[in-house]
Tab-separated table of C-alpha atoms in Angstrom:
chain	number	residue	atom	x	y	z
A	1	MET	CA	-70.685	-85.864	27.785
A	2	SER	CA	-72.237	-89.035	28.318
A	3	VAL	CA	-75.737	-87.755	27.400
A	4	ASN	CA	-77.483	-85.931	24.773
A	5	LEU	CA	-79.706	-83.302	25.543
A	6	SER	CA	-83.056	-82.919	23.802
A	7	PRO	CA	-82.819	-79.138	22.248
A	8	LEU	CA	-85.812	-78.370	24.364
A	9	GLY	CA	-86.140	-79.045	27.911
A	10	LEU	CA	-88.860	-78.945	30.280
A	11	GLY	CA	-88.381	-76.821	33.583
A	12	ALA	CA	-90.416	-78.224	36.561
A	13	ALA	CA	-90.249	-76.101	39.464
A	14	GLN	CA	-94.581	-75.546	38.417
A	15	LEU	CA	-94.799	-79.180	39.451
A	16	GLY	CA	-93.457	-77.597	43.360
A	17	ASN	CA	-95.824	-74.986	43.470
A	18	LEU	CA	-94.012	-72.254	42.676
A	19	TYR	CA	-95.579	-68.793	43.478
A	20	ARG	CA	-99.565	-70.432	43.090
A	21	VAL	CA	-101.110	-74.002	43.012
A	22	THR	CA	-100.155	-76.458	40.222
A	23	THR	CA	-103.040	-79.258	40.220
A	24	GLU	CA	-101.804	-83.066	39.189
A	25	ASP	CA	-104.161	-82.494	36.017
A	26	GLU	CA	-101.917	-79.375	35.379
A	27	ALA	CA	-98.592	-81.643	35.788
A	28	ALA	CA	-99.530	-84.668	34.296
A	29	GLY	CA	-100.665	-82.454	31.119
A	30	ALA	CA	-97.259	-80.545	30.984
A	31	VAL	CA	-95.248	-84.114	31.123
A	32	ARG	CA	-97.222	-85.526	28.519
A	33	ALA	CA	-97.254	-82.626	26.201
A	34	ALA	CA	-94.288	-82.006	26.181
A	35	TRP	CA	-93.939	-86.056	25.931
A	36	ASP	CA	-95.609	-85.778	22.587
A	37	GLY	CA	-93.928	-82.677	21.527
A	38	GLY	CA	-90.445	-85.069	21.623
A	39	ILE	CA	-89.177	-82.782	24.231
A	40	ARG	CA	-86.646	-85.863	26.529
A	41	TYR	CA	-85.412	-83.127	28.744
A	42	PHE	CA	-86.593	-82.570	32.495
A	43	ASP	CA	-84.828	-80.515	34.945
A	44	THR	CA	-86.192	-80.600	38.442
A	45	ALA	CA	-84.398	-78.965	41.741
A	46	PRO	CA	-84.864	-79.991	45.659
A	47	HIS	CA	-85.696	-76.647	46.384
A	48	TYR	CA	-88.836	-76.769	43.944
A	49	GLY	CA	-91.444	-77.008	46.735
A	50	LEU	CA	-89.438	-78.665	49.112
A	51	GLY	CA	-89.336	-81.748	46.587
A	52	LEU	CA	-92.769	-81.887	45.438
A	53	SER	CA	-91.021	-80.893	41.634
A	54	GLU	CA	-88.911	-84.080	42.095
A	55	ARG	CA	-91.720	-86.359	43.204
A	56	ARG	CA	-94.416	-85.713	40.600
A	57	LEU	CA	-91.049	-85.499	38.420
A	58	GLY	CA	-90.330	-88.982	39.029
A	59	ALA	CA	-94.222	-90.050	39.357
A	60	LEU	CA	-95.155	-88.414	36.129
A	61	LEU	CA	-91.690	-90.367	33.810
A	62	ALA	CA	-92.464	-94.038	35.018
A	63	GLN	CA	-94.764	-94.452	32.978
A	64	TYR	CA	-91.809	-93.858	30.352
A	65	PRO	CA	-88.466	-96.065	29.070
A	66	ARG	CA	-85.868	-95.373	31.757
A	67	GLU	CA	-83.786	-94.883	28.727
A	68	GLU	CA	-85.254	-92.389	26.560
A	69	TYR	CA	-85.334	-89.533	28.627
A	70	VAL	CA	-82.761	-87.207	30.788
A	71	VAL	CA	-83.662	-85.431	34.447
A	72	SER	CA	-81.282	-82.811	35.454
A	73	THR	CA	-81.447	-82.064	39.322
A	74	LYS	CA	-79.401	-79.862	41.487
A	75	VAL	CA	-77.501	-80.471	45.208
A	76	GLY	CA	-77.008	-77.902	47.474
A	77	ARG	CA	-79.691	-76.997	49.579
A	78	LEU	CA	-80.316	-79.678	51.308
A	79	LEU	CA	-84.279	-80.186	53.152
A	80	ALA	CA	-84.079	-80.399	57.109
A	81	ASP	CA	-87.127	-81.467	59.280
A	82	SER	CA	-88.261	-78.333	60.203
A	83	PRO	CA	-91.888	-79.237	62.629
A	84	GLU	CA	-92.005	-76.211	64.222
A	85	THR	CA	-93.090	-74.486	60.862
A	86	ALA	CA	-95.352	-77.649	59.547
A	87	ASP	CA	-98.316	-75.158	59.637
A	88	GLU	CA	-97.094	-72.145	57.726
A	89	GLN	CA	-96.624	-72.072	53.576
A	90	ASP	CA	-93.063	-71.717	52.256
A	91	GLU	CA	-92.010	-68.535	50.588
A	92	ASP	CA	-92.230	-69.133	46.715
A	93	PHE	CA	-93.837	-72.185	46.705
A	94	VAL	CA	-97.253	-72.705	47.369
A	95	VAL	CA	-96.739	-75.911	50.691
A	96	PRO	CA	-96.537	-76.075	53.968
A	97	ALA	CA	-93.261	-75.394	55.697
A	98	THR	CA	-92.335	-79.211	56.355
A	99	HIS	CA	-88.909	-78.683	55.946
A	100	ARG	CA	-86.137	-75.958	55.336
A	101	ARG	CA	-83.337	-75.186	52.966
A	102	VAL	CA	-79.842	-75.669	54.572
A	103	TRP	CA	-76.685	-74.829	52.447
A	104	ASP	CA	-73.952	-77.308	51.822
A	105	PHE	CA	-71.566	-77.537	49.491
A	106	SER	CA	-69.902	-80.341	51.525
A	107	ARG	CA	-68.539	-84.301	49.938
A	108	ASP	CA	-71.379	-85.342	52.311
A	109	GLY	CA	-73.868	-82.966	51.454
A	110	VAL	CA	-74.274	-83.389	48.436
A	111	ARG	CA	-73.906	-87.176	48.302
A	112	ARG	CA	-77.203	-87.241	50.715
A	113	SER	CA	-78.758	-84.759	47.902
A	114	ILE	CA	-78.351	-87.086	45.616
A	115	GLU	CA	-79.692	-89.873	47.827
A	116	GLU	CA	-82.447	-87.950	48.803
A	117	SER	CA	-83.316	-87.269	44.799
A	118	LEU	CA	-82.719	-90.646	43.908
A	119	ALA	CA	-85.790	-91.084	46.183
A	120	ARG	CA	-87.870	-88.660	45.942
A	121	LEU	CA	-87.515	-89.316	41.828
A	122	GLY	CA	-87.833	-93.144	42.030
A	123	LEU	CA	-84.820	-93.401	39.861
A	124	ASP	CA	-81.299	-95.346	40.428
A	125	HIS	CA	-79.405	-92.913	38.449
A	126	ILE	CA	-79.480	-88.885	37.742
A	127	ASP	CA	-78.596	-88.105	33.853
A	128	VAL	CA	-76.705	-84.276	35.377
A	129	ALA	CA	-76.376	-83.084	38.659
A	130	TYR	CA	-75.974	-79.227	38.764
A	131	LEU	CA	-75.033	-77.386	41.618
A	132	HIS	CA	-78.103	-74.902	42.956
A	133	ASP	CA	-77.007	-71.291	42.992
A	134	PRO	CA	-73.528	-71.600	44.795
A	135	ASP	CA	-72.638	-67.580	44.595
A	136	GLU	CA	-71.795	-67.352	47.483
A	137	HIS	CA	-70.090	-70.298	49.063
A	138	TRP	CA	-67.037	-70.456	45.729
A	139	TYR	CA	-64.432	-72.103	47.778
A	140	GLU	CA	-66.752	-74.956	48.952
A	141	ALA	CA	-68.515	-75.775	45.808
A	142	SER	CA	-65.527	-75.945	44.038
A	143	SER	CA	-63.180	-77.957	45.933
A	144	GLN	CA	-65.146	-80.170	47.506
A	145	ALA	CA	-68.504	-80.646	45.862
A	146	VAL	CA	-67.466	-80.488	41.930
A	147	PRO	CA	-64.956	-83.438	43.051
A	148	ALA	CA	-68.466	-84.716	45.130
A	149	LEU	CA	-70.199	-84.743	41.871
A	150	VAL	CA	-67.522	-86.055	40.056
A	151	GLU	CA	-66.752	-89.575	42.781
A	152	LEU	CA	-70.221	-89.873	41.553
A	153	ARG	CA	-70.209	-90.178	37.855
A	154	GLU	CA	-67.670	-92.297	37.876
A	155	GLU	CA	-69.428	-94.397	40.101
A	156	GLY	CA	-72.013	-93.849	37.484
A	157	VAL	CA	-74.537	-92.728	40.146
A	158	VAL	CA	-74.795	-89.822	37.923
A	159	ARG	CA	-73.952	-89.100	34.207
A	160	ALA	CA	-72.672	-85.811	34.015
A	161	VAL	CA	-72.017	-83.095	36.490
A	162	GLY	CA	-73.109	-79.230	35.903
A	163	VAL	CA	-73.143	-75.843	37.179
A	164	GLY	CA	-76.331	-73.744	37.411
A	165	MET	CA	-76.729	-70.065	37.932
A	166	ASN	CA	-77.709	-66.184	37.406
A	167	GLN	CA	-74.224	-65.011	36.770
A	168	THR	CA	-71.875	-65.876	34.494
A	169	PRO	CA	-68.608	-64.350	35.993
A	170	MET	CA	-68.459	-67.499	38.449
A	171	LEU	CA	-69.665	-70.375	35.753
A	172	THR	CA	-67.149	-69.144	33.479
A	173	ARG	CA	-64.568	-69.701	36.807
A	174	PHE	CA	-66.513	-73.363	36.780
A	175	VAL	CA	-65.844	-73.772	33.080
A	176	ARG	CA	-62.313	-73.106	33.192
A	177	GLU	CA	-60.745	-74.197	36.921
A	178	THR	CA	-63.054	-77.819	37.535
A	179	ASP	CA	-64.252	-80.462	35.896
A	180	ILE	CA	-67.556	-80.298	35.012
A	181	ASP	CA	-69.659	-81.331	31.826
A	182	LEU	CA	-72.403	-78.295	31.277
A	183	VAL	CA	-73.300	-75.386	32.787
A	184	MET	CA	-76.996	-73.590	32.967
A	185	CYS	CA	-76.952	-70.077	32.972
A	186	ALA	CA	-79.815	-68.859	33.447
A	187	GLY	CA	-81.734	-64.839	32.409
A	188	ARG	CA	-77.790	-63.959	31.010
A	189	TYR	CA	-77.623	-64.470	27.424
A	190	THR	CA	-81.120	-64.326	25.845
A	191	LEU	CA	-83.233	-61.612	23.403
A	192	LEU	CA	-82.429	-59.494	26.114
A	193	GLU	CA	-78.830	-60.003	26.888
A	194	GLN	CA	-75.283	-60.850	25.870
A	195	GLY	CA	-73.327	-60.214	28.241
A	196	ALA	CA	-72.371	-63.824	28.357
A	197	LEU	CA	-70.430	-63.358	24.731
A	198	ALA	CA	-67.037	-61.371	26.927
A	199	ASP	CA	-66.774	-64.621	29.189
A	200	LEU	CA	-68.964	-67.942	29.295
A	201	MET	CA	-69.588	-68.826	26.163
A	202	PRO	CA	-65.614	-68.497	24.831
A	203	ALA	CA	-64.814	-70.300	27.833
A	204	ALA	CA	-67.522	-73.121	27.202
A	205	VAL	CA	-66.604	-73.163	23.574
A	206	GLU	CA	-62.798	-73.809	23.823
A	207	ARG	CA	-63.317	-76.600	26.831
A	208	ASN	CA	-66.362	-77.963	25.505
A	209	VAL	CA	-68.553	-77.417	27.963
A	210	GLY	CA	-72.019	-77.851	27.253
A	211	VAL	CA	-74.875	-74.082	27.622
A	212	VAL	CA	-78.179	-75.082	28.889
A	213	ILE	CA	-80.119	-71.765	28.698
A	214	ALA	CA	-82.924	-71.123	30.799
A	215	GLY	CA	-84.591	-67.812	31.769
A	216	VAL	CA	-84.386	-67.482	27.994
A	217	PHE	CA	-87.673	-64.994	28.337
A	218	ASN	CA	-86.183	-63.103	31.318
A	219	SER	CA	-88.564	-63.700	33.724
A	220	GLY	CA	-91.593	-62.997	31.459
A	221	LEU	CA	-90.923	-60.331	29.757
A	222	LEU	CA	-90.322	-61.751	26.313
A	223	ALA	CA	-92.675	-64.292	27.425
A	224	ARG	CA	-95.341	-62.789	25.154
A	225	PRO	CA	-96.046	-60.594	21.682
A	226	ARG	CA	-95.768	-56.739	23.507
A	227	PRO	CA	-95.010	-57.056	26.926
A	228	PRO	CA	-97.178	-55.886	29.707
A	229	GLU	CA	-96.519	-52.622	31.380
A	230	ASP	CA	-96.147	-54.330	34.662
A	231	ALA	CA	-93.496	-57.136	32.925
A	232	HIS	CA	-90.520	-58.525	35.368
A	233	TYR	CA	-86.936	-58.689	34.342
A	234	ASP	CA	-85.358	-60.761	37.239
A	235	TYR	CA	-88.184	-61.414	39.369
A	236	ALA	CA	-88.519	-57.867	39.711
A	237	PRO	CA	-91.053	-54.897	38.592
A	238	ALA	CA	-88.358	-53.853	34.871
A	239	PRO	CA	-87.051	-51.178	34.919
A	240	ALA	CA	-88.845	-48.417	31.636
A	241	GLU	CA	-85.705	-48.643	29.748
A	242	LEU	CA	-85.888	-52.369	29.302
A	243	LEU	CA	-89.475	-52.347	28.610
A	244	ALA	CA	-88.973	-49.976	25.281
A	245	LYS	CA	-85.828	-52.301	23.983
A	246	THR	CA	-88.056	-54.759	24.337
A	247	ASN	CA	-90.821	-52.515	22.935
A	248	GLN	CA	-88.520	-52.144	19.939
A	249	ILE	CA	-87.534	-55.549	19.497
A	250	ALA	CA	-91.713	-56.330	19.632
A	251	ASP	CA	-91.725	-53.468	16.861
A	252	ILE	CA	-89.252	-55.093	14.796
A	253	CYS	CA	-90.954	-58.637	15.054
A	254	GLU	CA	-94.261	-57.900	14.223
A	255	ARG	CA	-93.373	-56.266	10.631
A	256	HIS	CA	-92.146	-59.958	9.831
A	257	GLY	CA	-94.357	-61.537	11.598
A	258	VAL	CA	-93.162	-63.272	14.261
A	259	THR	CA	-93.424	-62.386	17.353
A	260	LEU	CA	-91.489	-61.717	21.354
A	261	PRO	CA	-90.966	-65.765	21.906
A	262	ASP	CA	-90.640	-67.166	18.901
A	263	VAL	CA	-87.289	-64.991	18.177
A	264	ALA	CA	-86.029	-65.422	22.340
A	265	LEU	CA	-86.130	-69.326	21.104
A	266	ALA	CA	-84.637	-68.804	17.743
A	267	PHE	CA	-81.761	-66.962	18.885
A	268	VAL	CA	-80.274	-68.593	21.811
A	269	ARG	CA	-79.994	-71.747	20.330
A	270	ALA	CA	-77.577	-69.621	17.346
A	271	HIS	CA	-75.170	-70.198	19.605
A	272	PRO	CA	-73.412	-73.142	19.352
A	273	ALA	CA	-72.061	-73.972	22.827
A	274	VAL	CA	-75.417	-73.935	23.655
A	275	VAL	CA	-76.906	-77.777	23.839
A	276	SER	CA	-80.611	-76.932	25.442
A	277	THR	CA	-82.939	-74.667	25.887
A	278	VAL	CA	-85.469	-74.905	29.501
A	279	VAL	CA	-88.466	-72.849	29.488
A	280	GLY	CA	-90.675	-74.212	32.950
A	281	ALA	CA	-94.048	-74.587	32.358
A	282	ARG	CA	-97.859	-75.101	34.908
A	283	GLY	CA	-99.844	-77.794	32.099
A	284	ALA	CA	-100.346	-78.741	29.267
A	285	GLU	CA	-101.514	-75.851	27.478
A	286	GLN	CA	-98.377	-73.906	28.289
A	287	VAL	CA	-96.298	-76.458	26.945
A	288	GLU	CA	-97.403	-76.714	23.824
A	289	SER	CA	-97.145	-73.091	23.357
A	290	VAL	CA	-93.165	-73.455	24.032
A	291	LEU	CA	-93.169	-75.785	21.439
A	292	ALA	CA	-94.998	-74.269	18.840
A	293	HIS	CA	-93.173	-71.048	18.969
A	294	SER	CA	-89.904	-72.966	18.856
A	295	ARG	CA	-91.117	-74.375	16.098
A	296	THR	CA	-91.770	-71.306	13.927
A	297	PRO	CA	-89.510	-69.760	11.080
A	298	VAL	CA	-88.286	-66.315	12.050
A	299	PRO	CA	-86.582	-63.919	8.371
A	300	VAL	CA	-83.584	-63.180	8.086
A	301	GLU	CA	-84.442	-59.739	7.875
A	302	VAL	CA	-85.472	-59.843	11.806
A	303	TRP	CA	-82.033	-60.022	12.747
A	304	GLU	CA	-80.667	-58.210	10.180
A	305	GLU	CA	-82.724	-55.276	11.744
A	306	LEU	CA	-81.756	-56.064	15.270
A	307	ARG	CA	-78.113	-56.154	14.201
A	308	SER	CA	-78.180	-52.726	12.386
A	309	ALA	CA	-80.401	-51.359	15.216
A	310	TRP	CA	-77.672	-52.513	17.915
A	311	LEU	CA	-81.183	-54.104	19.973
A	312	ILE	CA	-78.260	-57.248	20.308
A	313	ASP	CA	-75.063	-57.903	20.215
A	314	PRO	CA	-73.241	-57.838	16.653
A	315	MET	CA	-70.893	-59.754	17.050
A	316	ALA	CA	-74.143	-62.614	18.603
A	317	PRO	CA	-74.784	-65.589	16.811
A	318	VAL	CA	-78.025	-65.597	14.799
A	319	PRO	CA	-79.786	-68.506	12.607
A	320	GLN	CA	-78.944	-68.575	8.761
A	321	THR	CA	-81.602	-69.393	7.282
A	322	MET	CA	-85.128	-68.473	8.213
A	323	LEU	CA	-86.242	-72.150	8.562
A	324	PRO	CA	-86.214	-73.200	12.235
A	325	ASP	CA	-82.567	-75.168	13.660
A	326	ILE	CA	-84.744	-77.205	16.127
A	327	GLN	CA	-86.241	-80.380	15.133
A	328	LEU	CA	-88.805	-82.776	18.516
């Protein structure tokens, strides 16, 4: 793989006004705080705010040396003009619905998507291009989209090829059956669930495919020292049993002077397949908070208690010392 990702990456969905408006000052503060904190990997997608995230991120990164940062974006959803809905608001992003998303994992669709992303980002190449949520499109994604990205990789238009999903069985198929460099695994390898140990992680190690962890806080359930009663998990209200498990983990964290987000970030980094962890943030304060959590040492006793209580899979790798293994 011809890209090097910083251990922590900034997810830019919030730059596309995810759920609420992100001001220009907030967006600029997030990128500036990330850069000042040593983050050099930035992830976006056309889906995020119907292109707004890509436009904002490209403009904000233009002040920095191009060779010093890595940008990933995604293909699979083309943006088509939609004048009939221009007066409406998009569903999840607070932007006018001037475009509609069209699933397209064809060769032509992939090449068009990359061309349009390059224009929005103001770049001459994309460092990492992921297929975005191809859950219902295995055949076209594996037989057309991946080969199209490989062509673009050979042409130097993209540097690395990957797939990003919220599930591991199909990610594992992509790892084993196609020529990709990376996968982005959202929410399926976290402090709360380690199902990826059974399929994705061993395949990634065997095939030398890097794993980027997203959704490390499971939709916010692990984002605070203790989850609120109305916490979400997988974008829906968290089940009672999962809230109880999270509170058990929080009890152990508190006994040793650390927090859920400290431990959540440290846990995923310990797996040898993991090359980066992408966390979304809306402004400088949130970025600085994530950076602080990522640098907090976690005592070895935390891992011992979590394992003995079966709150994490006993086979899951954990940091070997209480020193943080991330240097930004």
